[in-house]
Short mmCIF file of C-alpha atoms in Angstrom, two decimals:
data_model
loop_
_atom_site.label_atom_id
_atom_site.label_comp_id
_atom_site.label_asym_id
_atom_site.label_seq_id
_atom_site.Cartn_x
_atom_site.Cartn_y
_atom_site.Cartn_z
CA MET A 1 -9.13 7.62 22.90
CA THR A 2 -11.41 10.61 22.56
CA THR A 3 -11.96 12.73 19.52
CA PRO A 4 -12.80 16.43 19.61
CA VAL A 5 -15.38 15.90 16.88
CA CYS A 6 -17.61 13.47 18.78
CA THR A 7 -20.86 14.85 20.10
CA SER A 8 -22.80 14.04 23.24
CA ALA A 9 -26.19 12.30 23.13
CA PRO A 10 -28.24 15.56 23.14
CA ASP A 11 -26.20 16.82 20.19
CA ALA A 12 -27.21 13.79 18.15
CA ALA A 13 -30.71 15.17 17.81
CA THR A 14 -29.52 18.44 16.24
CA PRO A 15 -29.53 18.88 12.46
CA ALA A 16 -26.34 17.96 10.68
CA THR A 17 -25.74 21.47 9.37
CA GLN A 18 -26.09 23.22 12.74
CA THR A 19 -22.88 24.60 14.19
CA ARG A 20 -21.76 24.20 17.79
CA PRO A 21 -22.09 27.17 20.11
CA ALA A 22 -18.75 28.94 20.41
CA ALA A 23 -18.49 28.21 24.14
CA ARG A 24 -18.54 24.44 23.49
CA LEU A 25 -15.99 24.45 20.72
CA GLY A 26 -12.32 23.80 21.00
CA PRO A 27 -10.16 24.12 17.90
CA GLY A 28 -12.04 25.06 14.75
CA ALA A 29 -14.75 27.24 16.26
CA GLY A 30 -17.85 27.30 14.11
CA ALA A 31 -17.19 23.81 12.69
CA PRO A 32 -20.32 21.92 11.65
CA VAL A 33 -21.64 19.11 13.84
CA TYR A 34 -22.12 15.76 12.13
CA PRO A 35 -24.11 13.40 14.37
CA SER A 36 -23.68 10.65 11.77
CA PHE A 37 -19.88 11.02 12.07
CA ALA A 38 -20.04 10.75 15.85
CA SER A 39 -22.19 7.60 15.54
CA TYR A 40 -19.78 6.15 13.01
CA VAL A 41 -16.77 6.76 15.28
CA ARG A 42 -18.51 5.21 18.29
CA ALA A 43 -19.47 2.12 16.29
CA ARG A 44 -16.28 1.56 14.28
CA GLN A 45 -13.48 2.90 16.46
CA PRO A 46 -12.38 -0.51 17.89
CA VAL A 47 -12.09 -2.05 14.40
CA LEU A 48 -10.27 0.97 12.99
CA LEU A 49 -7.92 1.07 15.97
CA ARG A 50 -6.96 -2.55 15.28
CA THR A 51 -6.08 -1.53 11.73
CA ALA A 52 -4.00 1.40 13.00
CA ARG A 53 -2.18 -0.91 15.44
CA SER A 54 -1.26 -3.21 12.59
CA LEU A 55 0.47 -0.26 10.90
CA THR A 56 2.52 0.87 13.92
CA ALA A 57 4.61 -0.80 16.58
CA ASN A 58 3.46 1.46 19.41
CA PRO A 59 -0.16 1.56 20.71
CA SER A 60 0.11 5.30 21.39
CA ASP A 61 1.29 5.92 17.83
CA ALA A 62 -1.66 3.86 16.60
CA GLU A 63 -4.08 6.07 18.53
CA ASP A 64 -2.44 9.20 17.11
CA LEU A 65 -2.58 7.73 13.61
CA LEU A 66 -6.29 6.93 13.94
CA GLN A 67 -6.98 10.39 15.38
CA THR A 68 -5.33 11.98 12.34
CA ALA A 69 -7.23 9.74 9.90
CA LEU A 70 -10.55 10.50 11.63
CA THR A 71 -9.78 14.22 11.52
CA LYS A 72 -9.21 13.99 7.77
CA THR A 73 -12.45 12.04 7.44
CA TYR A 74 -14.34 14.64 9.46
CA VAL A 75 -13.03 17.46 7.27
CA ALA A 76 -14.15 15.59 4.13
CA TRP A 77 -17.45 14.34 5.62
CA GLU A 78 -19.75 16.37 3.35
CA ARG A 79 -17.78 15.33 0.24
CA ILE A 80 -18.03 11.60 0.97
CA GLU A 81 -21.00 10.49 -1.12
CA ASP A 82 -21.27 6.84 -0.12
CA HIS A 83 -21.21 6.52 3.67
CA ARG A 84 -21.38 2.74 3.31
CA ALA A 85 -17.74 2.89 2.18
CA LEU A 86 -16.51 4.89 5.17
CA ASP A 87 -14.27 2.10 6.51
CA GLY A 88 -12.41 2.06 3.21
CA TYR A 89 -12.03 5.84 3.28
CA VAL A 90 -10.65 5.81 6.83
CA ARG A 91 -8.33 2.90 6.06
CA ARG A 92 -6.99 4.78 3.04
CA ALA A 93 -6.45 7.84 5.28
CA LEU A 94 -4.60 5.62 7.78
CA LEU A 95 -2.33 4.21 5.08
CA ASN A 96 -1.67 7.58 3.46
CA THR A 97 -0.87 9.19 6.82
CA ARG A 98 1.45 6.36 7.82
CA THR A 99 3.18 6.46 4.43
CA SER A 100 3.73 10.22 4.84
CA GLN A 101 5.27 9.59 8.25
CA TRP A 102 7.68 7.03 6.76
CA ARG A 103 8.68 9.40 3.97
CA LYS A 104 9.32 12.25 6.40
CA ARG A 105 11.70 10.14 8.43
CA ARG A 106 15.14 10.96 7.08
CA VAL A 107 17.64 8.15 6.74
CA ASP A 108 21.19 8.95 5.77
CA GLU A 109 23.13 6.19 4.03
CA PHE A 110 26.90 6.12 3.73
CA VAL A 111 29.02 3.89 1.55
CA CYS A 112 31.58 1.89 3.52
CA GLU A 113 33.78 -1.08 2.80
CA GLU A 114 32.60 -3.12 5.77
CA LEU A 115 29.12 -3.40 7.17
CA PRO A 116 28.87 -1.92 10.68
CA GLU A 117 26.76 -4.80 11.97
CA PRO A 118 28.72 -7.22 14.15
CA GLU A 119 28.90 -10.86 13.23
CA PRO A 120 26.20 -12.85 15.02
CA VAL A 121 27.51 -14.67 18.08
CA ARG A 122 26.54 -18.31 18.40
CA GLY A 123 23.69 -18.65 20.85
CA ALA A 124 23.47 -14.91 21.46
CA ASP A 125 19.79 -14.85 20.54
CA ASP A 126 18.89 -18.22 22.04
CA PRO A 127 17.37 -17.63 25.50
CA ALA A 128 17.87 -21.28 26.44
CA GLU A 129 21.62 -21.10 25.75
CA GLN A 130 21.89 -17.79 27.60
CA GLN A 131 20.15 -19.28 30.63
CA ALA A 132 22.36 -22.39 30.50
CA LEU A 133 25.46 -20.18 30.48
CA ARG A 134 24.18 -18.07 33.41
CA ASP A 135 23.38 -21.22 35.41
CA ALA A 136 26.79 -22.76 34.71
CA MET A 137 28.54 -19.50 35.61
CA TRP A 138 26.67 -19.24 38.89
CA ARG A 139 27.46 -22.88 39.82
CA ALA A 140 31.15 -22.22 39.06
CA ILE A 141 31.11 -19.06 41.19
CA MET A 142 29.54 -20.99 44.07
CA LYS A 143 32.56 -23.34 44.01
CA LEU A 144 34.94 -20.46 44.79
CA PRO A 145 36.10 -19.79 48.37
CA ALA A 146 33.74 -17.38 50.15
CA ARG A 147 36.09 -14.38 49.99
CA GLN A 148 36.88 -14.80 46.30
CA ARG A 149 33.20 -15.36 45.56
CA ALA A 150 32.29 -12.13 47.38
CA MET A 151 34.87 -10.17 45.41
CA VAL A 152 33.77 -11.59 42.05
CA VAL A 153 30.12 -10.83 42.82
CA LEU A 154 30.89 -7.28 43.91
CA ARG A 155 33.17 -6.60 40.92
CA TYR A 156 31.20 -8.20 38.12
CA TYR A 157 27.60 -8.63 39.28
CA GLU A 158 27.33 -5.43 41.30
CA ASP A 159 29.73 -3.59 38.95
CA LEU A 160 31.80 -2.03 41.73
CA SER A 161 35.32 -0.77 41.08
CA GLU A 162 38.31 -2.41 42.74
CA VAL A 163 38.51 0.50 45.18
CA GLN A 164 34.80 0.23 46.07
CA THR A 165 35.09 -3.54 46.50
CA ALA A 166 38.07 -3.09 48.81
CA GLU A 167 36.13 -0.54 50.89
CA VAL A 168 33.08 -2.80 51.20
CA LEU A 169 35.16 -5.80 52.30
CA GLY A 170 37.63 -3.81 54.41
CA VAL A 171 40.71 -5.04 52.53
CA SER A 172 43.37 -3.40 50.37
CA VAL A 173 42.97 -2.83 46.65
CA GLY A 174 45.94 -5.15 46.06
CA THR A 175 44.14 -7.93 47.91
CA VAL A 176 41.08 -7.45 45.71
CA LYS A 177 43.20 -7.54 42.54
CA SER A 178 45.05 -10.71 43.46
CA ALA A 179 41.98 -12.53 44.80
CA VAL A 180 39.88 -11.65 41.75
CA SER A 181 42.71 -12.72 39.46
CA ARG A 182 42.92 -16.13 41.18
CA ALA A 183 39.12 -16.47 41.07
CA LEU A 184 38.98 -15.72 37.34
CA GLY A 185 41.72 -18.30 36.75
CA LYS A 186 39.62 -20.93 38.54
CA LEU A 187 36.54 -19.95 36.52
CA ARG A 188 38.47 -20.29 33.25
CA GLU A 189 39.50 -23.81 34.25
CA ASP A 190 36.02 -24.90 35.36
CA PRO A 191 35.06 -27.88 33.12
CA GLU A 192 31.35 -27.05 33.19
CA LEU A 193 31.97 -23.56 31.80
CA GLY A 194 34.15 -25.06 29.06
CA LEU A 195 31.16 -27.06 27.81
CA VAL A 196 28.87 -24.06 27.35
CA ARG A 197 31.41 -21.55 25.95
#
């Protein structure tokens, strides 16, 4: 992450009150150059970025959050009396900025008789159970006759319509419907699938 307020090495030798030449400025032309601020950012940026990342779920949002906090710090640089407490100042700016972002996010709440969240399904969040079900389903599909297996795979794994499946296999739509129906009946009766349902 780069900040528009950082200075290059030659700038570090200039007095703190000197202003940048207009040609080298971006936003805020005529803004004062603070070599001590640039040094602080170079030294403390990794630590402060870790703090910002702990406040956001997205690394890009964390970088934006830190950029905003450092901008606020830069603007207040001359008013900060104790530069030994800069980390605390920047952390407070991070927290205040993040809190403002939360408050700006509008959440509408509606009263309803039933909660919209679905009831949790047993094993829905357990990756081991999900994998066991997928494995059992695939073993059951492999037991089907080749033509039925092809139709089930095209219909439900490849998500083709009955018409598309019929075109791929060169059969009628009625043949696909009846074959898939028989295949699903066999899958429902498979004892291994009964154990994991």
